[in-house]
Amino acid sequence: MTTAPQKKQTLLAAALLALAGLAPLSAHALDIKLGHVLAPNHSWNKAAEGFAAEVKEKTAGRVNFVLFPSGQLGNEKTMLEGLQIGSQGAAIIGSGSLQPIEPKFGVVELPYTWSSAAQAYRAYDGELGAALAKLADKKNLVIVSWWENGFRHVTNNRGPVAKPADLAGLKTRVTPDKMRLDTFTALGANPAPLAFGELYSALQQKVFDAQENPLSIIYTSSFFEVQKYLSLTGHVWGPANLIISKPIWNRLSAEDKQVVQAAADKWRDAQRKMISDGDQQFVAQLKEKGMQVNEVDKTAFAAAVAPVWKTYSATYGPELMALVQKYREAK
């Protein structure tokens, strides 16, 4: 028979586990909440499902990632705060969102850095990614692998954007980081930040004329319902991170860490393939949904944002900038 003090201790233990982003479903299982802000049909979530299933199988249920898409655990800022203190176990986060924690993560947002996704993969799977992971580790965050957001493009309701002048005065929602604000200011737009979860309604209510996101997000978030024009600016290739809270990571055995790492790398590659395979398909589907799609003069756009590079090089420092240039020059 369970006494009142024993019952109280059991309830307290369960509460502490829940606070740490864990659920006490089994005395032998470590159930880790994994959140992100995107829709269940986005590649992040599809790859996360595969990742979670593989880890659970290969650890014989010892490690179980439980998925919470669509911002169920909060926005990226909230989730990062939880990861740092261990109240959330894991997340997939757009890499640029780490800037408030570590300003040098802004280097991932430099416009027109990469000419192809493959070029970016080499950088983030190589020395550039390793250098940024060390910075994250100091903030209690373990970057397990680099996933992908993809190239970002502009949509709006005013007309086709073919050159920077076409953005003049356009009220544009951007991600809440200074780099993106400065980039769109340099391009002549009128940018302002807004949490992603509020974006659709803001476009619907015409609070903003325009926004910028990868094709996969434009489609899976149904922005075609509230935006008429899609311009393939490709102004930023955005990485994403599969992150595990360091206190939670340290609870894994060496064997289980190896399983998690292998699965993360496997599903990183699968998620990237979903992005690359999907881009052409998304363009066709967005056209079918009524969007007008146009190419842009990327040379003119890159020239317009050159001052942004000059301004931020000092912030990121010579070591990171040298790594960016190393991979940028390796075609």
CSV table of C-alpha atoms in Angstrom, one decimal, residues 40-310:
chain,number,residue,atom,x,y,z
A,40,PRO,CA,3.4,18.7,-39.6
A,41,ASN,CA,3.7,18.3,-43.3
A,42,HIS,CA,7.0,20.2,-43.5
A,43,SER,CA,10.2,18.3,-44.1
A,44,TRP,CA,11.5,19.2,-40.6
A,45,ASN,CA,8.6,17.2,-39.1
A,46,LYS,CA,8.7,14.4,-41.6
A,47,ALA,CA,12.5,13.9,-41.0
A,48,ALA,CA,12.0,14.3,-37.3
A,49,GLU,CA,9.5,11.5,-37.3
A,50,GLY,CA,12.0,9.2,-39.0
A,51,PHE,CA,14.7,10.3,-36.7
A,52,ALA,CA,12.6,9.6,-33.6
A,53,ALA,CA,11.5,6.2,-34.8
A,54,GLU,CA,15.0,5.1,-35.6
A,55,VAL,CA,16.4,6.2,-32.2
A,56,LYS,CA,13.6,4.5,-30.3
A,57,GLU,CA,14.1,1.3,-32.3
A,58,LYS,CA,17.9,1.2,-32.0
A,59,THR,CA,18.0,2.1,-28.3
A,60,ALA,CA,15.3,-0.5,-27.6
A,61,GLY,CA,13.1,2.2,-26.3
A,62,ARG,CA,15.6,3.8,-23.9
A,63,VAL,CA,15.5,7.1,-25.8
A,64,ASN,CA,12.2,8.3,-27.2
A,65,PHE,CA,11.8,11.7,-28.9
A,66,VAL,CA,8.2,12.9,-28.7
A,67,LEU,CA,7.4,15.5,-31.4
A,68,PHE,CA,5.6,18.8,-30.9
A,69,PRO,CA,5.3,20.7,-34.3
A,70,SER,CA,3.5,23.9,-35.1
A,71,GLY,CA,4.9,25.9,-32.2
A,72,GLN,CA,3.1,23.8,-29.5
A,73,LEU,CA,6.1,24.3,-27.2
A,74,GLY,CA,6.3,28.0,-28.0
A,75,ASN,CA,8.2,30.1,-30.5
A,76,GLU,CA,11.9,29.6,-31.2
A,77,LYS,CA,13.0,32.1,-28.6
A,78,THR,CA,11.0,30.4,-25.9
A,79,MET,CA,12.2,26.9,-26.9
A,80,LEU,CA,15.9,28.1,-26.9
A,81,GLU,CA,15.4,29.4,-23.4
A,82,GLY,CA,14.0,26.1,-22.4
A,83,LEU,CA,16.8,24.2,-24.0
A,84,GLN,CA,19.4,26.3,-22.2
A,85,ILE,CA,18.0,25.5,-18.7
A,86,GLY,CA,16.9,22.0,-19.5
A,87,SER,CA,13.2,22.5,-19.2
A,88,GLN,CA,12.9,21.4,-22.9
A,89,GLY,CA,14.8,18.4,-24.2
A,90,ALA,CA,15.3,19.0,-27.9
A,91,ALA,CA,14.2,21.2,-30.9
A,92,ILE,CA,14.7,22.0,-34.5
A,93,ILE,CA,15.6,25.7,-34.8
A,94,GLY,CA,16.4,28.0,-37.6
A,95,SER,CA,20.0,28.7,-37.1
A,96,GLY,CA,19.6,32.5,-37.3
A,97,SER,CA,17.4,32.4,-34.2
A,98,LEU,CA,20.5,31.7,-32.1
A,99,GLN,CA,21.7,35.2,-32.6
A,100,PRO,CA,20.2,36.6,-29.3
A,101,ILE,CA,22.2,33.9,-27.4
A,102,GLU,CA,25.3,34.2,-29.5
A,103,PRO,CA,25.6,37.1,-31.9
A,104,LYS,CA,28.2,35.3,-34.1
A,105,PHE,CA,25.4,33.0,-35.3
A,106,GLY,CA,24.4,35.9,-37.5
A,107,VAL,CA,27.0,34.8,-39.9
A,108,VAL,CA,24.5,32.2,-41.2
A,109,GLU,CA,22.3,35.1,-42.4
A,110,LEU,CA,24.8,36.9,-44.6
A,111,PRO,CA,23.0,37.5,-47.8
A,112,TYR,CA,24.1,35.9,-51.1
A,113,THR,CA,26.8,33.8,-49.4
A,114,TRP,CA,26.2,30.5,-51.2
A,115,SER,CA,25.7,29.8,-54.8
A,116,SER,CA,24.3,26.4,-54.2
A,117,ALA,CA,23.0,24.3,-51.3
A,118,ALA,CA,25.8,21.8,-51.9
A,119,GLN,CA,28.3,24.5,-51.2
A,120,ALA,CA,26.6,25.4,-48.0
A,121,TYR,CA,26.4,21.7,-46.9
A,122,ARG,CA,30.2,21.4,-47.1
A,123,ALA,CA,30.6,24.5,-44.9
A,124,TYR,CA,28.2,23.5,-42.2
A,125,ASP,CA,29.2,19.8,-42.2
A,126,GLY,CA,32.8,21.0,-42.1
A,127,GLU,CA,34.8,23.6,-40.2
A,128,LEU,CA,32.3,26.4,-40.2
A,129,GLY,CA,29.6,24.2,-38.6
A,130,ALA,CA,32.1,22.9,-36.1
A,131,ALA,CA,33.2,26.4,-35.0
A,132,LEU,CA,29.5,27.5,-34.5
A,133,ALA,CA,28.8,24.3,-32.6
A,134,LYS,CA,31.5,25.1,-30.1
A,135,LEU,CA,29.9,28.5,-29.5
A,136,ALA,CA,26.5,26.9,-28.9
A,137,ASP,CA,28.1,24.3,-26.5
A,138,LYS,CA,29.1,27.2,-24.3
A,139,LYS,CA,25.5,28.2,-24.1
A,140,ASN,CA,24.3,24.7,-22.9
A,141,LEU,CA,23.2,23.7,-26.4
A,142,VAL,CA,24.4,20.6,-28.2
A,143,ILE,CA,24.1,21.0,-32.0
A,144,VAL,CA,23.7,17.3,-33.1
A,145,SER,CA,23.4,18.1,-36.8
A,146,TRP,CA,22.8,20.8,-39.4
A,147,TRP,CA,19.5,20.5,-41.2
A,148,GLU,CA,18.1,22.9,-43.8
A,149,ASN,CA,15.6,25.7,-44.2
A,150,GLY,CA,16.7,26.3,-47.8
A,151,PHE,CA,16.9,29.4,-50.0
A,152,ARG,CA,14.6,32.2,-49.0
A,153,HIS,CA,12.4,34.1,-51.5
A,154,VAL,CA,10.1,37.1,-51.4
A,155,THR,CA,6.3,37.1,-51.7
A,156,ASN,CA,4.1,40.1,-51.8
A,157,ASN,CA,0.8,41.6,-52.9
A,158,ARG,CA,2.0,44.7,-54.8
A,159,GLY,CA,3.7,43.3,-57.9
A,160,PRO,CA,6.6,41.2,-59.3
A,161,VAL,CA,10.0,42.0,-57.6
A,162,ALA,CA,12.7,41.7,-60.3
A,163,LYS,CA,15.2,44.3,-59.0
A,164,PRO,CA,15.9,45.9,-55.7
A,165,ALA,CA,14.0,49.0,-56.7
A,166,ASP,CA,10.8,46.9,-56.8
A,167,LEU,CA,11.0,46.5,-53.0
A,168,ALA,CA,11.0,50.3,-52.3
A,169,GLY,CA,8.8,51.0,-49.4
A,170,LEU,CA,7.3,47.5,-49.3
A,171,LYS,CA,6.1,46.7,-45.7
A,172,THR,CA,7.9,43.3,-45.4
A,173,ARG,CA,7.8,40.9,-42.5
A,174,VAL,CA,11.3,39.5,-41.7
A,175,THR,CA,12.6,37.2,-39.0
A,176,PRO,CA,13.4,39.0,-35.8
A,177,ASP,CA,17.1,39.5,-36.2
A,178,LYS,CA,19.1,42.6,-37.0
A,179,MET,CA,20.9,41.1,-39.9
A,180,ARG,CA,17.7,40.4,-41.8
A,181,LEU,CA,16.3,43.9,-41.0
A,182,ASP,CA,19.5,45.5,-42.2
A,183,THR,CA,19.5,43.4,-45.4
A,184,PHE,CA,16.0,44.4,-46.4
A,185,THR,CA,16.7,48.0,-45.4
A,186,ALA,CA,19.7,47.9,-47.8
A,187,LEU,CA,17.4,46.6,-50.5
A,188,GLY,CA,15.0,49.5,-50.0
A,189,ALA,CA,12.1,47.7,-48.3
A,190,ASN,CA,10.4,48.7,-45.1
A,191,PRO,CA,11.1,45.6,-43.0
A,192,ALA,CA,9.7,44.8,-39.5
A,193,PRO,CA,10.0,41.6,-37.4
A,194,LEU,CA,7.1,39.4,-36.4
A,195,ALA,CA,6.8,36.0,-34.8
A,196,PHE,CA,6.2,33.3,-37.4
A,197,GLY,CA,3.0,32.0,-35.7
A,198,GLU,CA,1.4,35.4,-36.3
A,199,LEU,CA,2.5,35.8,-39.9
A,200,TYR,CA,-0.4,34.3,-41.8
A,201,SER,CA,-3.0,36.4,-40.1
A,202,ALA,CA,-0.8,39.5,-40.5
A,203,LEU,CA,-0.7,39.0,-44.2
A,204,GLN,CA,-4.4,38.2,-44.4
A,205,GLN,CA,-5.2,41.4,-42.5
A,206,LYS,CA,-2.7,43.3,-44.7
A,207,VAL,CA,-0.6,44.4,-41.8
A,208,PHE,CA,2.3,43.4,-44.0
A,209,ASP,CA,2.5,43.6,-47.9
A,210,ALA,CA,5.3,41.0,-48.1
A,211,GLN,CA,7.3,38.3,-46.4
A,212,GLU,CA,10.3,36.2,-47.1
A,213,ASN,CA,10.7,32.4,-46.6
A,214,PRO,CA,11.8,29.2,-48.3
A,215,LEU,CA,9.5,27.7,-50.8
A,216,SER,CA,8.6,24.8,-48.6
A,217,ILE,CA,7.3,27.1,-45.9
A,218,ILE,CA,5.5,29.3,-48.3
A,219,TYR,CA,3.6,26.3,-49.5
A,220,THR,CA,3.1,24.3,-46.3
A,221,SER,CA,2.0,27.5,-44.5
A,222,SER,CA,-0.5,28.3,-47.3
A,223,PHE,CA,0.8,31.8,-47.9
A,224,PHE,CA,-0.5,31.4,-51.5
A,225,GLU,CA,-3.9,32.2,-50.0
A,226,VAL,CA,-2.8,35.6,-48.8
A,227,GLN,CA,0.0,36.5,-51.3
A,228,LYS,CA,-0.1,37.0,-55.0
A,229,TYR,CA,3.5,37.3,-56.2
A,230,LEU,CA,6.5,35.0,-55.7
A,231,SER,CA,9.9,36.4,-56.6
A,232,LEU,CA,12.8,33.9,-56.6
A,233,THR,CA,15.3,36.2,-54.9
A,234,GLY,CA,17.3,33.4,-53.1
A,235,HIS,CA,18.7,36.1,-50.9
A,236,VAL,CA,19.8,33.7,-48.1
A,237,TRP,CA,20.4,30.0,-47.8
A,238,GLY,CA,19.3,29.1,-44.3
A,239,PRO,CA,20.6,26.2,-42.2
A,240,ALA,CA,18.6,24.8,-39.3
A,241,ASN,CA,19.8,22.9,-36.2
A,242,LEU,CA,18.7,19.7,-34.5
A,243,ILE,CA,19.6,20.8,-30.9
A,244,ILE,CA,19.5,18.8,-27.7
A,245,SER,CA,19.7,20.5,-24.3
A,246,LYS,CA,23.2,19.8,-22.8
A,247,PRO,CA,21.8,18.6,-19.5
A,248,ILE,CA,19.6,16.1,-21.3
A,249,TRP,CA,22.4,15.1,-23.7
A,250,ASN,CA,24.6,14.4,-20.7
A,251,ARG,CA,22.0,11.9,-19.4
A,252,LEU,CA,22.5,9.7,-22.5
A,253,SER,CA,25.0,6.8,-22.4
A,254,ALA,CA,27.9,6.9,-24.8
A,255,GLU,CA,26.2,4.1,-26.8
A,256,ASP,CA,22.9,6.0,-27.0
A,257,LYS,CA,24.7,9.2,-28.0
A,258,GLN,CA,26.3,7.3,-31.0
A,259,VAL,CA,22.8,6.1,-32.0
A,260,VAL,CA,21.3,9.6,-31.8
A,261,GLN,CA,24.2,11.1,-33.7
A,262,ALA,CA,24.0,8.5,-36.5
A,263,ALA,CA,20.2,8.9,-36.8
A,264,ALA,CA,20.5,12.7,-36.8
A,265,ASP,CA,23.0,12.6,-39.7
A,266,LYS,CA,21.0,10.1,-41.7
A,267,TRP,CA,17.8,12.1,-41.4
A,268,ARG,CA,19.7,15.4,-41.9
A,269,ASP,CA,20.5,14.0,-45.4
A,270,ALA,CA,16.9,12.8,-45.9
A,271,GLN,CA,15.5,16.2,-44.9
A,272,ARG,CA,17.9,18.1,-47.2
A,273,LYS,CA,16.8,15.8,-50.1
A,274,MET,CA,13.2,16.6,-49.3
A,275,ILE,CA,14.0,20.3,-49.7
A,276,SER,CA,15.9,19.9,-52.9
A,277,ASP,CA,13.4,17.5,-54.5
A,278,GLY,CA,10.5,19.7,-53.4
A,279,ASP,CA,11.6,23.1,-54.6
A,280,GLN,CA,10.7,22.6,-58.3
A,281,GLN,CA,7.6,20.9,-57.2
A,282,PHE,CA,6.6,23.7,-54.9
A,283,VAL,CA,7.1,26.3,-57.7
A,284,ALA,CA,4.7,24.3,-59.9
A,285,GLN,CA,2.2,23.9,-57.0
A,286,LEU,CA,2.3,27.6,-56.1
A,287,LYS,CA,1.6,28.5,-59.7
A,288,GLU,CA,-1.3,26.1,-59.7
A,289,LYS,CA,-2.6,27.9,-56.6
A,290,GLY,CA,-2.6,31.2,-58.5
A,291,MET,CA,0.7,32.8,-57.6
A,292,GLN,CA,2.7,34.7,-60.3
A,293,VAL,CA,6.3,33.5,-60.2
A,294,ASN,CA,9.3,35.5,-61.5
A,295,GLU,CA,13.1,35.3,-61.6
A,296,VAL,CA,15.2,38.2,-60.4
A,297,ASP,CA,18.5,40.0,-61.2
A,298,LYS,CA,20.6,38.4,-58.4
A,299,THR,CA,23.7,40.3,-59.4
A,300,ALA,CA,21.9,43.6,-58.6
A,301,PHE,CA,20.6,42.2,-55.3
A,302,ALA,CA,24.0,41.0,-54.2
A,303,ALA,CA,25.5,44.4,-55.1
A,304,ALA,CA,22.8,46.2,-53.0
A,305,VAL,CA,23.6,44.2,-49.9
A,306,ALA,CA,27.4,44.5,-50.1
A,307,PRO,CA,27.4,47.2,-47.3
A,308,VAL,CA,25.8,44.6,-45.0
A,309,TRP,CA,28.9,42.3,-45.4
A,310,LYS,CA,31.2,45.2,-44.6
